[in-house]
């Protein structure tokens, strides 16, 4: 597995855990440990996302991140071209 794929897989794993904790907190809003875990993972996700976009370019093309020149939305081959 390439470094690119490992970094992307880390983002997906963090995002999955955040969504799961979000759903759990919807039904257990007073669970302090779950809330601490959620906040910790959100911080980790934000740092990982920042590092990823600085290294590989934006994850989405809808204005959530800056782009270097030239426009970087499609710098890598499409998944089906790899």
PDB file of C-alpha atoms in Angstrom:
ATOM      1  CA  UNK A   1       0.000   0.000   0.000  1.00  0.00           C
ATOM      2  CA  UNK A   2       1.364   3.410  -0.931  1.00  0.00           C
ATOM      3  CA  UNK A   3       1.860   6.240   1.577  1.00  0.00           C
ATOM      4  CA  UNK A   4      -0.928   8.113  -0.225  1.00  0.00           C
ATOM      5  CA  UNK A   5      -3.337   5.219   0.358  1.00  0.00           C
ATOM      6  CA  UNK A   6      -2.275   4.824   4.001  1.00  0.00           C
ATOM      7  CA  UNK A   7      -2.815   8.520   4.666  1.00  0.00           C
ATOM      8  CA  UNK A   8      -6.232   8.414   2.990  1.00  0.00           C
ATOM      9  CA  UNK A   9      -7.181   5.257   4.898  1.00  0.00           C
ATOM     10  CA  UNK A  10      -6.278   7.006   8.167  1.00  0.00           C
ATOM     11  CA  UNK A  11      -8.642   9.864   7.281  1.00  0.00           C
ATOM     12  CA  UNK A  12     -11.441   7.432   6.457  1.00  0.00           C
ATOM     13  CA  UNK A  13     -10.938   5.538   9.733  1.00  0.00           C
ATOM     14  CA  UNK A  14     -11.012   8.740  11.776  1.00  0.00           C
ATOM     15  CA  UNK A  15     -14.107   9.973   9.964  1.00  0.00           C
ATOM     16  CA  UNK A  16     -15.865   6.633  10.498  1.00  0.00           C
ATOM     17  CA  UNK A  17     -15.109   6.712  14.238  1.00  0.00           C
ATOM     18  CA  UNK A  18     -16.319  10.319  14.482  1.00  0.00           C
ATOM     19  CA  UNK A  19     -19.623   9.478  12.772  1.00  0.00           C
ATOM     20  CA  UNK A  20     -20.118   6.443  15.028  1.00  0.00           C
ATOM     21  CA  UNK A  21     -19.466   8.513  18.159  1.00  0.00           C
ATOM     22  CA  UNK A  22     -21.788  11.212  16.840  1.00  0.00           C
ATOM     23  CA  UNK A  23     -24.577   8.648  16.473  1.00  0.00           C
ATOM     24  CA  UNK A  24     -23.830   7.229  19.931  1.00  0.00           C
ATOM     25  CA  UNK A  25     -23.929  10.702  21.478  1.00  0.00           C
ATOM     26  CA  UNK A  26     -27.326  11.313  19.862  1.00  0.00           C
ATOM     27  CA  UNK A  27     -28.722   8.616  22.159  1.00  0.00           C
ATOM     28  CA  UNK A  28     -26.295   9.054  25.089  1.00  0.00           C
ATOM     29  CA  UNK A  29     -25.756  12.840  25.330  1.00  0.00           C
ATOM     30  CA  UNK A  30     -24.516  12.687  28.938  1.00  0.00           C
ATOM     31  CA  UNK A  31     -21.713  10.176  28.291  1.00  0.00           C
ATOM     32  CA  UNK A  32     -18.643  12.250  29.173  1.00  0.00           C
ATOM     33  CA  UNK A  33     -16.105   9.674  27.991  1.00  0.00           C
ATOM     34  CA  UNK A  34     -17.772   9.399  24.588  1.00  0.00           C
ATOM     35  CA  UNK A  35     -17.773  13.187  24.299  1.00  0.00           C
ATOM     36  CA  UNK A  36     -14.063  13.343  25.215  1.00  0.00           C
ATOM     37  CA  UNK A  37     -13.324  10.644  22.642  1.00  0.00           C
ATOM     38  CA  UNK A  38     -15.380  12.475  20.025  1.00  0.00           C
ATOM     39  CA  UNK A  39     -13.582  15.783  20.624  1.00  0.00           C
ATOM     40  CA  UNK A  40     -10.167  14.090  20.612  1.00  0.00           C
ATOM     41  CA  UNK A  41     -10.889  12.326  17.322  1.00  0.00           C
ATOM     42  CA  UNK A  42     -12.224  15.520  15.729  1.00  0.00           C
ATOM     43  CA  UNK A  43      -8.933  17.247  16.611  1.00  0.00           C
ATOM     44  CA  UNK A  44      -6.939  14.323  15.194  1.00  0.00           C
ATOM     45  CA  UNK A  45      -9.069  14.354  12.045  1.00  0.00           C
ATOM     46  CA  UNK A  46      -8.577  18.089  11.523  1.00  0.00           C
ATOM     47  CA  UNK A  47      -4.789  17.739  11.902  1.00  0.00           C
ATOM     48  CA  UNK A  48      -4.668  14.701   9.603  1.00  0.00           C
ATOM     49  CA  UNK A  49      -6.871  16.437   7.024  1.00  0.00           C
ATOM     50  CA  UNK A  50      -4.649  19.523   7.074  1.00  0.00           C
ATOM     51  CA  UNK A  51      -1.501  17.426   6.645  1.00  0.00           C
ATOM     52  CA  UNK A  52      -3.134  15.411   3.860  1.00  0.00           C
ATOM     53  CA  UNK A  53      -4.269  18.456   1.885  1.00  0.00           C
ATOM     54  CA  UNK A  54      -0.870  20.122   2.252  1.00  0.00           C
ATOM     55  CA  UNK A  55       0.834  16.984   0.950  1.00  0.00           C
ATOM     56  CA  UNK A  56      -1.624  15.788  -1.725  1.00  0.00           C
ATOM     57  CA  UNK A  57      -3.997  18.670  -2.448  1.00  0.00           C
ATOM     58  CA  UNK A  58      -7.663  19.248  -1.608  1.00  0.00           C
ATOM     59  CA  UNK A  59     -10.000  16.401  -0.671  1.00  0.00           C
ATOM     60  CA  UNK A  60     -13.077  18.091  -2.129  1.00  0.00           C
ATOM     61  CA  UNK A  61     -13.534  20.838  -4.700  1.00  0.00           C
ATOM     62  CA  UNK A  62     -16.228  22.874  -2.990  1.00  0.00           C
ATOM     63  CA  UNK A  63     -14.275  25.650  -1.323  1.00  0.00           C
ATOM     64  CA  UNK A  64     -13.297  23.853   1.882  1.00  0.00           C
ATOM     65  CA  UNK A  65      -9.605  24.232   1.220  1.00  0.00           C
ATOM     66  CA  UNK A  66      -7.211  26.505  -0.604  1.00  0.00           C
ATOM     67  CA  UNK A  67      -5.404  25.450  -3.746  1.00  0.00           C
ATOM     68  CA  UNK A  68      -1.872  26.148  -4.875  1.00  0.00           C
ATOM     69  CA  UNK A  69      -1.174  27.272  -8.428  1.00  0.00           C
ATOM     70  CA  UNK A  70      -2.001  25.594 -10.732  1.00  0.00           C
ATOM     71  CA  UNK A  71      -5.467  24.451  -9.677  1.00  0.00           C
ATOM     72  CA  UNK A  72      -4.984  21.196  -7.778  1.00  0.00           C
ATOM     73  CA  UNK A  73      -8.282  19.395  -7.734  1.00  0.00           C
ATOM     74  CA  UNK A  74      -7.106  16.735 -10.171  1.00  0.00           C
ATOM     75  CA  UNK A  75      -3.340  16.397  -9.756  1.00  0.00           C
ATOM     76  CA  UNK A  76      -3.301  12.632  -9.374  1.00  0.00           C
ATOM     77  CA  UNK A  77      -4.594  10.032 -11.812  1.00  0.00           C
ATOM     78  CA  UNK A  78      -8.233   9.121 -11.376  1.00  0.00           C
ATOM     79  CA  UNK A  79      -8.696   5.923  -9.330  1.00  0.00           C
ATOM     80  CA  UNK A  80      -9.626   3.936 -12.438  1.00  0.00           C
ATOM     81  CA  UNK A  81      -6.433   5.157 -14.180  1.00  0.00           C
ATOM     82  CA  UNK A  82      -4.093   3.842 -11.487  1.00  0.00           C
TER      83      UNK A  82
END
